[in-house]
């Protein structure tokens, strides 16, 4: 099988893994080496200067010995199978990087033969990138549950971020849909990654203190930091009957006990016919969205799970975001005076984010804040006005200050946007490397206005997708 066919199969097979995130690490370029890493860099998002940052998101192989009910790559599925050789994938990554199509690599894999063999292939790929090519770009690697601790340690010293998929929110669900996996085999590498990160940080801190009078001799070769950008995980939502209350409590426990950077939620997508799976074809995108909002409150707004959701109401309100729902149920806390309220109170106001709350704290030192000033600070005044006073004057005049009245003002369906794939309320996965791109020339030939061109990547002169051209150039040279 040629490289183009492998890439098409394995890039498409990786689209169901959503755990792409900001790199979380800054690493400058070095003379004689390739690339650097920006903390803002992430998959299909934007850096502070407006650049689109992308990762080559691909599987090492979609061959898998497991037969998980929800997975398109399960052993019993008759799908085209492929596997990269370590050097093929490493050279391909560098080729794309040099052409500025990507700024890093997201590498996952099916389990071929056994977890150790799979991890050895991934390690060899990253060794070629880091040591032979001197690649300093961002690399996110998936750790395979059941892998030997020694291999996890080696992989962690080559990657910037690692993740182990939790897969499902409970042991019972895992036993039902993925009987060959178990909770302990998943949690063991997560605990090892946590402990190794802590030991690595402590060791480096002690070395920097230079507490001895003896002459310090730098080692000839410095060892890379262990997973400097931390670890994350992912769980599938909607394939099993767990409630949002159970999921959020699990997320909070993972943040507290395993020091995760991020828990990702992936709405279950029906890709297999299996009696153990839900019969409905609906993709629970709105539920996924509300869970991400609640997760944001846990991580950045100093909320506790018990404030967001409780056992009596185990599912998040689909019509209200969790912060607005908490505010409506705690009206005795409001209204908040924006000119005197502490940061903790401002963070509780719907429409005021973390950045906005800090800007308010800074701006009110020199002026009395009213509507015009709040709008200039980027506050979502249309929402915030029902819960604040400005200089002692209530800003939400004309609305009934009651749970029913405020709910009528704030309840709204989740908007998927006017453009892009979420506008269709479906999530077919990441942008394919091989999709056709409408170019201005093609639009003019069809009698359409080229100014209405809306594509996910810049069109090329001959109408072909840029990555495919880069791959063809790479394979031409390689062969």
Coordinates of C-alpha atoms in Angstrom, one line a residue:
X1 CA 0.0 0.0 0.0
X2 CA 1.4 3.4 -0.9
X3 CA 1.9 6.3 1.5
X4 CA -1.1 8.3 0.2
X5 CA -3.5 5.4 0.7
X6 CA -2.1 4.9 4.2
X7 CA -2.5 8.5 5.2
X8 CA -6.1 8.7 3.8
X9 CA -7.1 5.6 5.9
X10 CA -5.3 6.5 9.1
X11 CA -6.1 10.2 9.2
X12 CA -9.8 9.4 8.7
X13 CA -9.6 6.7 11.4
X14 CA -8.3 9.3 13.9
X15 CA -11.2 11.7 13.6
X16 CA -13.1 10.2 16.4
X17 CA -10.5 11.1 19.0
X18 CA -11.3 14.7 20.2
X19 CA -8.6 15.1 22.7
X20 CA -6.7 17.9 20.9
X21 CA -5.8 20.8 23.1
X22 CA -3.5 23.8 23.4
X23 CA 0.1 22.7 23.7
X24 CA 0.7 24.3 27.1
X25 CA 4.4 24.6 26.5
X26 CA 6.8 27.2 25.0
X27 CA 10.0 25.9 23.4
X28 CA 12.1 28.2 21.3
X29 CA 13.9 27.3 18.1
X30 CA 17.5 26.1 18.3
X31 CA 20.2 26.4 15.7
X32 CA 20.6 23.2 13.7
X33 CA 17.2 21.8 14.9
X34 CA 13.7 22.0 13.4
X35 CA 10.8 24.0 14.7
X36 CA 9.6 25.4 18.0
X37 CA 6.4 25.1 20.1
X38 CA 4.0 27.9 21.2
X39 CA 1.8 27.5 24.3
X40 CA -1.1 28.7 22.2
X41 CA -0.7 26.1 19.5
X42 CA -3.5 23.6 19.3
X43 CA -5.5 21.5 16.8
X44 CA -7.8 23.4 14.5
X45 CA -7.7 26.6 16.5
X46 CA -6.1 30.0 16.5
X47 CA -3.0 31.5 18.1
X48 CA -3.0 35.0 19.7
X49 CA -1.7 36.5 16.5
X50 CA -4.6 35.0 14.4
X51 CA -2.7 32.1 12.8
X52 CA -4.5 28.8 12.4
X53 CA -2.5 26.2 14.3
X54 CA -2.9 22.6 13.1
X55 CA -1.6 19.2 14.0
X56 CA -1.2 16.2 11.9
X57 CA -3.8 14.0 13.6
X58 CA -3.2 10.4 12.6
X59 CA -3.1 6.8 13.9
X60 CA 0.0 4.7 13.8
X61 CA -2.3 1.9 12.7
X62 CA -6.0 1.1 12.7
X63 CA -5.3 -2.6 13.2
X64 CA -6.7 -3.5 16.6
X65 CA -6.9 -6.7 18.6
X66 CA -9.7 -5.3 20.8
X67 CA -13.4 -5.5 19.8
X68 CA -14.9 -2.5 21.6
X69 CA -18.6 -2.1 20.6
X70 CA -18.4 1.6 19.9
X71 CA -15.2 1.7 17.9
X72 CA -15.0 1.8 14.1
X73 CA -11.6 0.1 14.2
X74 CA -12.7 -2.8 16.3
X75 CA -11.3 -6.2 15.3
X76 CA -14.7 -7.6 14.0
X77 CA -15.3 -4.7 11.5
X78 CA -14.4 -5.2 7.9
X79 CA -12.7 -1.9 7.2
X80 CA -9.5 -1.2 5.2
X81 CA -6.5 -1.7 7.5
X82 CA -3.1 0.1 7.3
X83 CA -0.1 0.8 9.4
X84 CA 2.7 3.3 9.1
X85 CA 6.3 2.3 9.4
X86 CA 8.0 4.6 12.0
X87 CA 10.2 6.2 9.4
X88 CA 7.4 6.8 7.0
X89 CA 5.3 8.7 9.6
X90 CA 8.3 10.7 10.9
X91 CA 9.4 11.7 7.4
X92 CA 5.8 12.6 6.5
X93 CA 5.5 14.8 9.6
X94 CA 8.7 16.7 8.8
X95 CA 7.6 17.1 5.2
X96 CA 4.3 18.7 6.2
X97 CA 6.0 20.8 8.8
X98 CA 8.6 22.2 6.4
X99 CA 5.7 23.2 4.1
X100 CA 4.0 25.0 7.0
X101 CA 0.8 22.8 6.8
X102 CA 1.2 21.6 10.4
X103 CA 2.9 22.7 13.6
X104 CA 2.9 19.4 15.5
X105 CA 1.8 15.8 15.6
X106 CA -1.1 14.1 17.4
X107 CA -0.3 10.4 17.4
X108 CA -2.7 7.7 18.5
X109 CA -3.0 4.1 17.5
X110 CA -5.0 0.9 17.5
X111 CA -3.5 -2.0 19.4
X112 CA -1.5 -4.1 17.1
X113 CA -0.3 -7.5 18.5
X114 CA -0.2 -6.1 22.1
X115 CA 0.2 -2.7 23.9
X116 CA 4.0 -3.0 24.2
X117 CA 4.5 -3.6 20.5
X118 CA 2.2 -0.7 19.6
X119 CA 4.0 1.7 22.0
X120 CA 7.4 0.6 20.7
X121 CA 6.3 1.6 17.2
X122 CA 5.2 5.0 18.5
X123 CA 8.5 5.5 20.4
X124 CA 10.6 4.7 17.4
X125 CA 8.6 7.3 15.3
X126 CA 9.2 10.0 18.0
X127 CA 12.9 9.0 18.3
X128 CA 13.4 9.6 14.6
X129 CA 11.6 12.9 14.9
X130 CA 13.4 14.2 18.0
X131 CA 16.8 12.7 17.6
X132 CA 17.4 12.4 13.8
X133 CA 15.4 15.4 12.6
X134 CA 15.9 17.5 15.7
X135 CA 12.2 18.2 15.7
X136 CA 11.2 20.7 18.4
X137 CA 7.5 21.0 17.5
X138 CA 4.6 19.9 19.6
X139 CA 3.8 16.2 20.0
X140 CA 0.8 14.7 21.7
X141 CA 1.0 10.9 22.1
X142 CA -1.7 8.5 23.3
X143 CA -0.5 6.0 25.9
X144 CA -2.0 2.5 25.4
X145 CA -3.5 1.0 28.5
X146 CA -1.5 -2.1 29.5
X147 CA 1.8 -0.8 28.3
X148 CA 4.9 -1.6 30.4
X149 CA 6.0 1.2 32.8
X150 CA 9.4 1.4 31.1
X151 CA 7.9 2.1 27.8
X152 CA 5.5 4.7 29.2
X153 CA 8.5 6.5 30.7
X154 CA 10.4 6.5 27.4
X155 CA 7.3 7.8 25.5
X156 CA 6.8 10.5 28.1
X157 CA 10.3 11.8 27.6
X158 CA 9.7 12.2 23.8
X159 CA 6.2 13.7 23.9
X160 CA 5.0 17.1 25.1
X161 CA 1.6 15.9 26.2
X162 CA 0.2 12.4 26.8
X163 CA -3.3 11.1 27.3
X164 CA -4.9 7.8 28.2
X165 CA -8.5 7.5 27.1
X166 CA -10.9 6.7 30.0
X167 CA -13.3 5.6 27.2
X168 CA -16.5 5.3 29.3
X169 CA -17.7 6.9 32.6
X170 CA -18.0 3.7 34.7
X171 CA -16.5 0.3 35.2
X172 CA -20.0 -1.3 34.4
X173 CA -20.2 0.5 31.1
X174 CA -16.6 -0.5 30.3
X175 CA -17.4 -4.1 31.1
X176 CA -20.4 -4.0 28.8
X177 CA -19.0 -2.2 25.7
X178 CA -15.3 -2.9 26.0
X179 CA -14.9 -6.2 28.0
X180 CA -11.2 -6.6 27.1
X181 CA -10.4 -3.4 28.9
X182 CA -10.6 -2.7 32.6
X183 CA -10.5 0.3 34.9
X184 CA -7.2 -0.6 36.5
X185 CA -5.3 -1.0 33.3
X186 CA -6.5 2.4 32.2
X187 CA -5.8 4.2 35.6
X188 CA -2.3 2.7 36.1
X189 CA -0.6 4.6 33.2
X190 CA -2.5 7.7 34.2
X191 CA -1.1 7.5 37.8
X192 CA 2.4 6.7 36.5
X193 CA 2.3 9.8 34.2
X194 CA 1.1 11.9 37.2
X195 CA 3.9 10.6 39.5
X196 CA 6.6 10.9 36.8
X197 CA 5.6 14.5 36.0
X198 CA 5.8 15.4 39.7
X199 CA 9.2 13.7 40.2
X200 CA 10.6 15.3 37.1
X201 CA 9.6 18.8 38.2
X202 CA 11.0 18.3 41.7
X203 CA 14.3 17.0 40.4
X204 CA 14.7 19.9 38.0
X205 CA 13.8 22.4 40.8
X206 CA 16.5 20.9 43.0
X207 CA 19.1 21.0 40.3
X208 CA 18.3 24.7 39.7
X209 CA 18.9 25.7 43.3
X210 CA 22.6 24.8 43.2
X211 CA 22.9 24.1 46.9
X212 CA 26.4 22.7 46.8
X213 CA 29.8 24.4 46.6
X214 CA 31.2 21.7 44.3
X215 CA 31.9 22.5 40.7
X216 CA 28.8 21.9 38.6
X217 CA 29.5 19.8 35.5
X218 CA 26.7 19.9 33.0
X219 CA 25.9 16.5 31.5
X220 CA 26.9 16.0 27.9
X221 CA 23.3 15.3 27.0
X222 CA 20.4 16.8 28.8
X223 CA 17.3 14.5 29.2
X224 CA 14.0 15.9 27.9
X225 CA 11.4 16.9 30.5
X226 CA 8.8 14.2 31.2
X227 CA 5.5 15.3 29.5
X228 CA 6.0 19.0 30.2
X229 CA 2.5 19.9 29.0
X230 CA 0.7 17.5 31.3
X231 CA -1.8 14.8 30.5
X232 CA -5.5 14.7 29.5
X233 CA -8.2 12.1 28.9
X234 CA -11.4 11.5 26.9
X235 CA -14.7 9.8 27.6
X236 CA -17.6 9.0 25.4
X237 CA -20.9 10.6 26.3
X238 CA -24.3 9.1 25.4
X239 CA -23.3 5.5 24.6
X240 CA -24.2 4.4 28.2
X241 CA -26.8 5.6 30.7
X242 CA -24.6 7.6 33.1
X243 CA -26.0 11.0 34.1
X244 CA -24.3 14.4 33.8
X245 CA -24.1 14.3 37.6
X246 CA -22.0 11.1 37.6
X247 CA -19.8 12.4 34.7
X248 CA -19.0 15.7 36.3
X249 CA -18.2 14.1 39.6
X250 CA -15.8 11.8 37.8
X251 CA -14.2 14.7 36.0
X252 CA -13.7 16.6 39.3
X253 CA -12.1 13.5 40.9
X254 CA -9.8 13.1 37.9
X255 CA -8.7 16.7 38.2
X256 CA -8.2 16.4 42.0
X257 CA -6.4 13.0 42.1
X258 CA -4.6 12.8 38.8
X259 CA -3.8 16.5 38.1
X260 CA -5.2 16.3 34.6
X261 CA -5.0 19.3 32.4
X262 CA -8.2 18.6 30.6
X263 CA -11.1 16.1 30.5
X264 CA -12.6 15.8 27.0
X265 CA -16.2 14.8 26.3
X266 CA -17.0 13.1 23.0
X267 CA -20.6 12.8 22.0
X268 CA -21.3 9.2 21.0
X269 CA -21.5 8.7 17.2
X270 CA -23.3 5.5 15.9
X271 CA -20.7 3.9 13.6
X272 CA -21.5 0.2 14.4
X273 CA -24.5 -2.0 14.5
X274 CA -24.4 -3.6 18.0
X275 CA -27.3 -4.6 20.3
X276 CA -25.3 -3.2 23.3
X277 CA -25.4 0.3 21.8
X278 CA -28.2 2.9 21.9
X279 CA -30.7 2.5 19.1
X280 CA -31.1 6.2 18.4
X281 CA -29.0 7.9 15.7
X282 CA -29.1 11.3 17.3
X283 CA -25.7 12.7 18.3
X284 CA -25.9 14.4 21.7
X285 CA -23.9 17.6 20.7
X286 CA -25.9 19.9 22.9
X287 CA -25.3 17.7 25.9
X288 CA -21.6 17.6 25.1
X289 CA -21.6 21.4 24.8
X290 CA -23.2 21.8 28.3
X291 CA -20.7 19.4 29.8
X292 CA -17.9 21.5 28.4
X293 CA -19.4 24.6 29.9
X294 CA -19.8 23.0 33.3
X295 CA -16.2 21.7 33.1
X296 CA -15.0 25.2 32.4
X297 CA -16.8 26.4 35.5
X298 CA -14.9 23.7 37.5
X299 CA -11.5 24.6 36.2
X300 CA -11.6 28.4 35.9
X301 CA -14.6 29.9 37.8
X302 CA -14.0 28.2 41.2
X303 CA -17.3 26.3 41.1
X304 CA -17.9 23.1 42.9
X305 CA -19.8 20.2 41.3
X306 CA -22.5 20.4 43.9
X307 CA -23.2 24.0 42.9
X308 CA -23.7 23.1 39.2
X309 CA -25.7 19.9 39.5
X310 CA -27.2 17.6 42.1
X311 CA -28.5 14.1 42.4
X312 CA -32.1 15.3 42.4
X313 CA -31.5 17.0 39.0
X314 CA -28.9 14.7 37.4
X315 CA -28.8 16.3 33.9
X316 CA -27.8 19.8 32.9
X317 CA -30.5 22.1 31.6
X318 CA -30.4 22.0 27.8
X319 CA -31.9 25.5 27.5
X320 CA -29.7 27.3 30.0
X321 CA -25.9 27.3 30.3
X322 CA -24.8 26.0 33.8
X323 CA -23.6 29.4 35.0
X324 CA -27.0 31.1 34.2
X325 CA -28.8 28.2 35.7
X326 CA -26.9 28.6 39.0
X327 CA -27.5 32.3 39.0
X328 CA -31.3 31.9 38.5
X329 CA -31.4 29.3 41.4
X330 CA -29.4 31.6 43.7
X331 CA -31.0 35.0 43.2
X332 CA -30.3 36.0 46.8
X333 CA -26.7 36.4 45.8
X334 CA -27.6 39.1 43.2
X335 CA -27.5 41.8 42.1
X336 CA -23.7 42.4 42.4
X337 CA -22.3 45.9 42.4
X338 CA -19.6 45.8 39.7
X339 CA -17.7 48.8 41.3
X340 CA -17.1 47.1 44.7
X341 CA -17.7 43.4 44.4
X342 CA -14.7 41.0 44.9
X343 CA -13.3 38.9 42.1
X344 CA -15.1 35.8 43.4
X345 CA -18.5 37.5 43.1
X346 CA -17.8 38.9 39.7
X347 CA -16.9 35.4 38.4
X348 CA -20.4 34.3 39.4
X349 CA -22.2 36.8 37.1
X350 CA -23.4 35.3 33.8
X351 CA -21.8 37.3 31.0
X352 CA -18.6 38.1 32.9
X353 CA -15.7 35.8 32.2
X354 CA -12.4 35.4 33.9
X355 CA -10.7 37.9 31.7
X356 CA -13.6 40.3 32.0
X357 CA -13.7 40.1 35.8
X358 CA -10.0 40.9 36.0
X359 CA -10.4 43.9 33.6
X360 CA -13.2 45.2 35.8
X361 CA -11.0 44.9 38.9
X362 CA -8.3 47.0 37.1
X363 CA -10.6 49.5 35.4
X364 CA -12.6 50.5 38.5
X365 CA -9.5 51.8 40.2
X366 CA -9.6 54.9 38.1
X367 CA -13.3 55.2 37.0
X368 CA -16.8 54.4 38.0
X369 CA -18.0 51.6 35.7
X370 CA -21.3 51.9 33.9
X371 CA -22.9 50.3 30.8
X372 CA -20.7 52.0 28.3
X373 CA -17.5 51.1 30.1
X374 CA -18.5 47.5 30.6
X375 CA -19.3 47.1 27.0
X376 CA -15.8 48.5 26.1
X377 CA -14.3 45.9 28.4
X378 CA -15.9 43.1 26.4
X379 CA -18.5 42.2 29.0
X380 CA -21.6 40.4 27.6
X381 CA -23.8 43.2 29.0
X382 CA -27.0 41.8 27.4
X383 CA -26.7 38.8 29.9
X384 CA -24.9 40.4 32.8
X385 CA -27.3 43.4 33.2
X386 CA -29.9 41.2 35.0
X387 CA -27.4 40.4 37.8
X388 CA -25.5 43.6 38.4
X389 CA -25.8 47.2 39.6
X390 CA -23.7 50.0 38.3
X391 CA -23.1 52.8 40.9
X392 CA -26.1 51.5 42.9
X393 CA -28.5 51.5 39.9
X394 CA -30.0 48.1 38.8
X395 CA -29.0 47.5 35.2
X396 CA -31.8 45.0 34.4
X397 CA -34.8 47.3 34.4
X398 CA -37.8 46.1 32.6
X399 CA -37.3 42.4 33.5
X400 CA -39.0 40.5 36.3
X401 CA -36.4 39.6 38.9
X402 CA -37.6 36.1 39.5
X403 CA -36.5 32.7 38.4
X404 CA -39.3 32.5 35.8
X405 CA -38.8 36.0 34.5
X406 CA -35.0 35.7 34.1
X407 CA -35.3 32.2 32.6
X408 CA -37.5 33.7 29.9
X409 CA -34.9 36.3 29.2
X410 CA -31.9 33.9 29.1
X411 CA -33.2 30.6 27.8
X412 CA -32.1 30.0 24.2
X413 CA -31.2 27.0 22.1
X414 CA -27.5 26.3 21.5
X415 CA -26.4 27.9 18.3
X416 CA -24.1 25.8 16.1
X417 CA -23.0 28.9 14.1
X418 CA -23.9 30.0 10.6
X419 CA -21.0 28.3 9.0
X420 CA -18.9 25.2 9.6
X421 CA -19.8 21.6 10.4
X422 CA -21.5 22.2 13.7
X423 CA -24.1 24.4 12.0
X424 CA -25.6 21.2 10.7
X425 CA -25.9 19.9 14.3
X426 CA -23.7 16.9 13.4
X427 CA -20.1 16.0 14.0
X428 CA -18.7 14.0 11.2
X429 CA -15.2 14.4 12.5
X430 CA -12.1 16.4 11.6
X431 CA -11.6 17.9 8.2
X432 CA -10.3 15.3 5.8
X433 CA -7.0 15.8 4.1
X434 CA -8.6 14.8 0.8
X435 CA -11.8 16.9 0.6
X436 CA -12.3 18.8 -2.6
X437 CA -11.9 22.6 -2.3
X438 CA -13.9 25.1 -4.2
X439 CA -11.5 27.6 -5.8
X440 CA -12.4 31.0 -7.3
X441 CA -11.7 29.6 -10.7
X442 CA -14.2 26.7 -10.2
X443 CA -16.8 29.1 -8.8
X444 CA -16.4 31.5 -11.8
X445 CA -16.7 28.6 -14.2
X446 CA -20.0 27.6 -12.5
X447 CA -21.3 31.2 -12.6
X448 CA -21.0 31.7 -8.8
X449 CA -19.5 34.6 -6.9
X450 CA -16.0 33.7 -5.7
X451 CA -16.2 36.2 -2.9
X452 CA -18.6 33.8 -1.1
X453 CA -15.9 31.1 -1.0
X454 CA -15.7 29.6 2.4
X455 CA -13.3 26.7 2.9
X456 CA -11.3 25.3 5.8
X457 CA -8.0 25.8 4.0
X458 CA -6.5 28.2 1.5
X459 CA -7.2 27.1 -2.0
X460 CA -4.4 26.2 -4.3
X461 CA -3.9 27.5 -7.9
X462 CA -4.8 24.1 -9.5
X463 CA -7.8 23.5 -7.2
X464 CA -6.2 20.6 -5.3
X465 CA -6.0 20.4 -1.5
X466 CA -2.6 21.7 -0.2
X467 CA -1.8 18.7 2.0
X468 CA -2.4 16.3 -0.8
X469 CA 0.1 18.2 -3.0
X470 CA 2.6 18.2 -0.2
X471 CA 2.2 14.5 0.2
X472 CA 2.7 13.9 -3.5
X473 CA 5.8 16.0 -3.5
X474 CA 7.1 14.1 -0.5
X475 CA 6.4 10.7 -2.0
X476 CA 8.0 11.7 -5.3
X477 CA 11.2 12.6 -3.5
X478 CA 11.0 9.5 -1.2
X479 CA 10.5 7.0 -4.0

